[in-house]
Coordinates of C-alpha atoms in Angstrom, one line a residue:
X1 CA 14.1 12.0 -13.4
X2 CA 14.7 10.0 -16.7
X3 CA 18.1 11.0 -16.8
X4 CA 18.2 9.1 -13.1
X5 CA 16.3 6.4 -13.7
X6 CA 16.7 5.1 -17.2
X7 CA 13.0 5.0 -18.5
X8 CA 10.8 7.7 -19.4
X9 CA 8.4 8.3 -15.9
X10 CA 6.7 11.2 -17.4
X11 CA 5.4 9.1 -20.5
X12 CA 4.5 6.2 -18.0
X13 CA 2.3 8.7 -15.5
X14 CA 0.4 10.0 -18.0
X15 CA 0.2 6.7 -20.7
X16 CA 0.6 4.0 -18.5
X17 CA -0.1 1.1 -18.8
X18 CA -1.4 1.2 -15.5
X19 CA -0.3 -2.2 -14.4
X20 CA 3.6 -1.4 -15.1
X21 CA 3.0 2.0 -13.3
X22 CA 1.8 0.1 -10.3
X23 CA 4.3 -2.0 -9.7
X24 CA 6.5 -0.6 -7.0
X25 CA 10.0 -0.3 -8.8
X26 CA 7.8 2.5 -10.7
X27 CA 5.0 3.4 -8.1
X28 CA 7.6 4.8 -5.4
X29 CA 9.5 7.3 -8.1
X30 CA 6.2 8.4 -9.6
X31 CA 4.5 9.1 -5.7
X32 CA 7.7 11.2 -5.2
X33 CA 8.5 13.3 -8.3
X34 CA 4.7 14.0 -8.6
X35 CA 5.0 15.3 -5.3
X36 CA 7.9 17.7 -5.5
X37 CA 6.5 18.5 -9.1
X38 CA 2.9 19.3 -7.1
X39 CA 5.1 21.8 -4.7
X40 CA 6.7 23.7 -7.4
X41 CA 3.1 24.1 -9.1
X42 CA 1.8 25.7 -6.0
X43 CA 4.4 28.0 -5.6
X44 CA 3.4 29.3 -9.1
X45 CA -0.4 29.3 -8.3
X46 CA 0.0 30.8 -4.9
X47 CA 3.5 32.5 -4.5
X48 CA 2.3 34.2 -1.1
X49 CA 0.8 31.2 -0.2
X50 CA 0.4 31.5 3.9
X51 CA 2.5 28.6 6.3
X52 CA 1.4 25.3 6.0
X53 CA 2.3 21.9 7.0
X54 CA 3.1 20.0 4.2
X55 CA 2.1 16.5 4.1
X56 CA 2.8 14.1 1.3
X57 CA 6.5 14.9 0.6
X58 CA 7.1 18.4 -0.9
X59 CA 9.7 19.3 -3.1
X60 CA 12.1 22.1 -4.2
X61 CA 15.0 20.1 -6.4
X62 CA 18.7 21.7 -6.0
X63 CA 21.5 20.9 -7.8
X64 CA 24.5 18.9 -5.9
X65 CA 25.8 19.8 -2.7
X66 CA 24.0 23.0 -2.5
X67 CA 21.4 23.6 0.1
X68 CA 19.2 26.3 -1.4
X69 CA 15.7 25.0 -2.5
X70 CA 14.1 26.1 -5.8
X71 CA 11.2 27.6 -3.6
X72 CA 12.4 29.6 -0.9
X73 CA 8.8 31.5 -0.9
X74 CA 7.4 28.2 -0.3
X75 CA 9.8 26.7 2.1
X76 CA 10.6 30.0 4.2
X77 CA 6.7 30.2 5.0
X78 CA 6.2 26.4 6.2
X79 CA 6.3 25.4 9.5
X80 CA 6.1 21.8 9.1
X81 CA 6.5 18.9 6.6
X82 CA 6.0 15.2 6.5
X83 CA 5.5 12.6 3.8
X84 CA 4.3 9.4 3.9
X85 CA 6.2 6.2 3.4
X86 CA 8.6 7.1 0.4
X87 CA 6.8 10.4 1.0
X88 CA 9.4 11.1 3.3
X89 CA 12.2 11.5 1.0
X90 CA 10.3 14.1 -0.8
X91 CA 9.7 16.1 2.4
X92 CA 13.5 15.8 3.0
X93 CA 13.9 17.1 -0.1
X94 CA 11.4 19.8 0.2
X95 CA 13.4 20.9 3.5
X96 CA 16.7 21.1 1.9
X97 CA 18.1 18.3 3.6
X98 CA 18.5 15.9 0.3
X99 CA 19.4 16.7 -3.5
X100 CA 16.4 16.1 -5.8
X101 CA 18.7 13.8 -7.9
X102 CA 20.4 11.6 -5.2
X103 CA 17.7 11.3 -3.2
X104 CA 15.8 9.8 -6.5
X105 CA 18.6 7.1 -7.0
X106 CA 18.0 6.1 -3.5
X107 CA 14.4 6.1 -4.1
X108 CA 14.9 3.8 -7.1
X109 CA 17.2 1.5 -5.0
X110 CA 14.6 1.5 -2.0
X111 CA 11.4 0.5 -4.8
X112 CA 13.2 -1.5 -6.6
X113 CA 14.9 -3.5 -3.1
X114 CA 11.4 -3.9 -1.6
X115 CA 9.6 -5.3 -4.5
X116 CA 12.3 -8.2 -5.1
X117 CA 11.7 -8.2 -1.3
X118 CA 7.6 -8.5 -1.9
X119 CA 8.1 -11.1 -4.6
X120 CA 10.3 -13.6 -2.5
X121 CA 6.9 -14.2 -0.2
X122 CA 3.5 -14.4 -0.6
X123 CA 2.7 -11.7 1.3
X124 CA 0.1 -8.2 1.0
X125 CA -1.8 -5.6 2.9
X126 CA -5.4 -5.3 5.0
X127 CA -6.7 -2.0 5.3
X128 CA -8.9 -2.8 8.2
X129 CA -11.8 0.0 10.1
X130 CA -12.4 -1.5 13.4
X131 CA -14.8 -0.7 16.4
X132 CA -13.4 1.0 19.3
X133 CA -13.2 -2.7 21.1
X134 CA -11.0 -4.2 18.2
X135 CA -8.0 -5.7 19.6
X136 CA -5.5 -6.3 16.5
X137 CA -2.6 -7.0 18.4
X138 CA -4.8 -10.3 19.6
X139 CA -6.0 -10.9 15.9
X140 CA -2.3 -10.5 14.6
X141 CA -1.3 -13.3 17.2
X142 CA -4.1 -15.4 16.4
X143 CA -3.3 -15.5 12.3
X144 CA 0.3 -16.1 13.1
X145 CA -0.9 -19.5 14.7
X146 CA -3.2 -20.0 12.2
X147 CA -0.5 -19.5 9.6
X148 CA 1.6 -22.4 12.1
X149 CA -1.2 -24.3 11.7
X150 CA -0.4 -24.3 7.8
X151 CA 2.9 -24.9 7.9
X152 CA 3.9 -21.5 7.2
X153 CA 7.5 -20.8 8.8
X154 CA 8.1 -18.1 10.9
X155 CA 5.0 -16.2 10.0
X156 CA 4.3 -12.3 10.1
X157 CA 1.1 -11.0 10.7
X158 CA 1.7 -7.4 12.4
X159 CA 0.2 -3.7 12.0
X160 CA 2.1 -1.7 9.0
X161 CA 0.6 1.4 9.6
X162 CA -1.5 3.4 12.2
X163 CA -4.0 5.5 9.7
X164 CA -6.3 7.5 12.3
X165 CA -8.4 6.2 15.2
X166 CA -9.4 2.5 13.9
X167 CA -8.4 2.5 11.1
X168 CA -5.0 -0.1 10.6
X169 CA -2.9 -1.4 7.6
X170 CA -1.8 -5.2 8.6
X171 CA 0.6 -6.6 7.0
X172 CA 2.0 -9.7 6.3
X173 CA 1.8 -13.5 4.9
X174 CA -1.4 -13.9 2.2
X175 CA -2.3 -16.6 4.8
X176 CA -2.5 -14.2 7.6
X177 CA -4.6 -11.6 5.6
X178 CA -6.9 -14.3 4.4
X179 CA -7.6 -15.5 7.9
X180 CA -8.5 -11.9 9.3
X181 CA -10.8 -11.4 6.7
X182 CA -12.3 -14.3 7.2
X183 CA -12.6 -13.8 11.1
X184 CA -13.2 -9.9 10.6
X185 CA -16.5 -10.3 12.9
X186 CA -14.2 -11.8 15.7
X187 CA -12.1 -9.0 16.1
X188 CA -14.5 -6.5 15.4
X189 CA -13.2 -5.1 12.3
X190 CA -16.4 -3.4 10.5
X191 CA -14.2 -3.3 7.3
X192 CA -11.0 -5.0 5.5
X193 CA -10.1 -4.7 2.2
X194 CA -7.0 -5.9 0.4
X195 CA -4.6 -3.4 -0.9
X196 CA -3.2 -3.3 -4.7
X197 CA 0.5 -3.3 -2.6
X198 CA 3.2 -6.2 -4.1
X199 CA 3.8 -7.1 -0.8
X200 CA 4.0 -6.6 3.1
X201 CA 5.8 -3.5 3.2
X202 CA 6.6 -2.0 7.2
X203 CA 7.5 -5.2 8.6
X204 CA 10.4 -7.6 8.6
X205 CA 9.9 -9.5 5.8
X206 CA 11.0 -6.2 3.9
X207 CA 14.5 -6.6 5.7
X208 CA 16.6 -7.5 2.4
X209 CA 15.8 -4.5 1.0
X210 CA 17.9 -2.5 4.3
X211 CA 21.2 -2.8 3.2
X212 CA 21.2 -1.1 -0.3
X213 CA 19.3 1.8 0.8
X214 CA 21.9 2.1 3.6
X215 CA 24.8 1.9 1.5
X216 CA 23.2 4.6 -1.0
X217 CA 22.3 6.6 2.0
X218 CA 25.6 6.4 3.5
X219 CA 27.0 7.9 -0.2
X220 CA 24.6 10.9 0.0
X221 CA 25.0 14.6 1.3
X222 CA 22.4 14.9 3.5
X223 CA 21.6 17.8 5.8
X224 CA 20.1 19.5 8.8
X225 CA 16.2 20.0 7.4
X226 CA 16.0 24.0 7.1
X227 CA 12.4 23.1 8.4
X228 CA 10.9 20.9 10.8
X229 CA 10.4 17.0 8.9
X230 CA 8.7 14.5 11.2
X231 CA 9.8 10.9 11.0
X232 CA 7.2 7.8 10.0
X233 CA 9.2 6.0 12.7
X234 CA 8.7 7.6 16.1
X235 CA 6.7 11.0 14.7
X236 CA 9.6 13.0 15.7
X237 CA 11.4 15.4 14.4
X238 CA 14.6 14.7 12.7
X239 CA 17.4 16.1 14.2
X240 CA 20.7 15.3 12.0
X241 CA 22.2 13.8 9.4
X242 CA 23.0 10.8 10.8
X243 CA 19.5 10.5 12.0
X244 CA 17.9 10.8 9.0
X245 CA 20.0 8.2 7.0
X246 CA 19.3 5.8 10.1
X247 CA 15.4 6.3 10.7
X248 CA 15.0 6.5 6.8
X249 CA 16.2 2.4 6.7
X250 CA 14.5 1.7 9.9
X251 CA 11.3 2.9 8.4
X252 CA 11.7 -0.1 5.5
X253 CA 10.9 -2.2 8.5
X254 CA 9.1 -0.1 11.0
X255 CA 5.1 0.4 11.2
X256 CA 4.6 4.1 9.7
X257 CA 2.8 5.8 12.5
X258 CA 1.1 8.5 10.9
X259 CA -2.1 9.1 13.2
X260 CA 0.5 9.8 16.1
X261 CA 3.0 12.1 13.8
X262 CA -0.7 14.1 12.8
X263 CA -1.0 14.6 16.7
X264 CA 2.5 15.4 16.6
X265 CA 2.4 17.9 13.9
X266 CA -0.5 19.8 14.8
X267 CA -0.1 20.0 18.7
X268 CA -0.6 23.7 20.1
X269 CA -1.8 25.6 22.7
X270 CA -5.4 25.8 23.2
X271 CA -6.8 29.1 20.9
X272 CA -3.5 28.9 18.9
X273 CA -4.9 28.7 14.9
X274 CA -4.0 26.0 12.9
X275 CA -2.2 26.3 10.1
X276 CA -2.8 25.5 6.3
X277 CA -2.5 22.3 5.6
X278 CA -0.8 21.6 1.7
X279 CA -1.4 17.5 0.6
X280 CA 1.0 17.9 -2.2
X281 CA 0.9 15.1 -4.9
X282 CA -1.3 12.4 -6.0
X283 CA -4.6 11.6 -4.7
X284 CA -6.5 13.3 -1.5
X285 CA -5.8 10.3 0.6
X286 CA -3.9 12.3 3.5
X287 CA -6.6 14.7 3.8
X288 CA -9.4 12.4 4.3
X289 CA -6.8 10.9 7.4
X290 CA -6.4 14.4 8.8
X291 CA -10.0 14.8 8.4
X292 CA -10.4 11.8 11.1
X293 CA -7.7 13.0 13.1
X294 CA -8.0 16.8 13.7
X295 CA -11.2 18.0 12.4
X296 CA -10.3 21.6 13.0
X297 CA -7.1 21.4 11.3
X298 CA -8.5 19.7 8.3
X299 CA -10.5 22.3 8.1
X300 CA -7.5 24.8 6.4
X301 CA -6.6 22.0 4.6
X302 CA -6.1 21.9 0.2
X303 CA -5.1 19.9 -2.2
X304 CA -2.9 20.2 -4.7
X305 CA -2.5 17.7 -7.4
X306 CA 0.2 18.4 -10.1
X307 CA -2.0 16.7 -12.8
X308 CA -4.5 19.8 -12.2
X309 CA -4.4 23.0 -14.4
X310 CA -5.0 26.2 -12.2
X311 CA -8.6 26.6 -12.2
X312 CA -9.0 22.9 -11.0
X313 CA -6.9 24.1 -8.3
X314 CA -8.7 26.8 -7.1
X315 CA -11.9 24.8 -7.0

């Protein structure tokens, strides 16, 4: 990874400082290499580890042009894999359909594109938990105008991200966020809290940062997944090549709908067992959504944080 991206990410994950590691030119690398690094410490820990649908990106790194993953025990007893926002690209890699170190340049072009994107507007993310009568597409509208009010041109205001049932990221103008918080009663939002994001990532005012991942993406040797991966976009599965370099830069500027890809993921027949579940990487974030998704699957889900020695793990 430091051979790819010029500075030491190891020394910065575990030394910080914290603020620098934060910032999203550094953030998105460290989400994804901790990911695939978290993969390849569970195929050490658990080498017979039983099918799972991997979550959070999961990795196996192979060398150029060659499809065979570093963890075939892993990958040939998965069933499913998705990642989360530059999650993705891990699980891509995880599935054989990306090389670990091309799909890290692109990575560092798509971090470092968005947060030049995020510091051209004033701009953020609500995490918002609303009552079942919320209506956020009427709260969105109404901090647009309010935003028009201000003098704020062409102002966005839109859901970033569908969580689990109520629970939303919006995104958009600090103006926007401001207002909702404000008016949180109105729309029924129980909670909103700001997010420690650079900017409004999942909507439109992350457009510049579409053409240079494109053109990287149009450079790289990307696959068929040997696995099923399930797009942010549409909670699909990808199908191609070509699909995955197009949904990959539509998802710069697409809502990540992760509550619908969990329904997608997990669908079976009634009686059918679930499962386990693998959050691979940083933080228990994903679990805690599946939790409030599909209580039964959660239920053969782990964690596995590469930061962990091996009796953590099995705790």
């Amino acid at each position: 990874a430091e051979e790819v991206l010029g500075y030491d990410l190891l020394a910065l994950c575990l030394q910080g400082p914290r603020a620098a590691l934060q910032r999203t030119r550094h953030c998105q690398p460290a989400v994804f290499v901790a990911s695939l690094a978290a993969v390849e410490s569970l195929s050490h820990r658990q080498p017979d580890v039983s099918g799972g649908a991997r979550r959070d990106g999961a990795g196996a790194p192979r060398g150029p042009r060659s499809p065979r993953p570093l963890c075939p025990q892993v990958l040939e007893s998965c069933v499913a894999a998705a990642g989360f926002s530059v999650g993705e690209f891990a699980a891509l890699v995880f599935a054989g359909a990306m090389d670990f170190a091309q799909a890290l340049h692109a990575v560092k072009v798509r971090a470092e594109a968005m947060q030049e994107a995020a510091e051209a507007v004033p701009s953020g993310m609500l995490s918002v938990i609303g009552r079942p009568a919320a209506n956020y597409k009427l709260a969105c509208a109404e901090a647009r105008q309010h935003c028009e009010a201000l003098g704020v041109p062409d102002p966005v205001c839109q859901v970033s991200t569908y969580l689990f049932p109520d629970g939303r990221v919006i995104a958009g103008h600090l103006q926007a966020l401001e207002y909702l918080q404000a008016n949180a009663r109105k729309y029924h939002f129980t909670r909103t809290k700001m997010l420690p994001v650079s900017g409004a990532f999942h909507t439109r005012l992350m457009e510049p940062a579409v053409e240079p991942l494109a053109e990287v993406l149009r450079d790289m040797d990307i696959q068929k997944p040997l696995i099923c991966v399930y797009s942010n976009v549409d909670s699909k599965k990808y199908m191609h090549a070509e699909h995955i370099r197009k949904l990959l830069v539509k998802q710069v500027v697409s809502p990540v709908m992760w509550e619908q890809t969990m329904h997608s993921v997990y669908e079976r027949r009634q009686g059918t067992e679930f499962p386990y579940t693998y959050e691979v990487g940083p933080g228990k974030q994903l679990g805690a959504i599946l939790k409030k998704c599909n209580l039964k699957a959660w239920r053969q889900y782990k964690h596995v944080d590469v930061s962990e020695d091996e009796g953590e793990a099995e705790d």
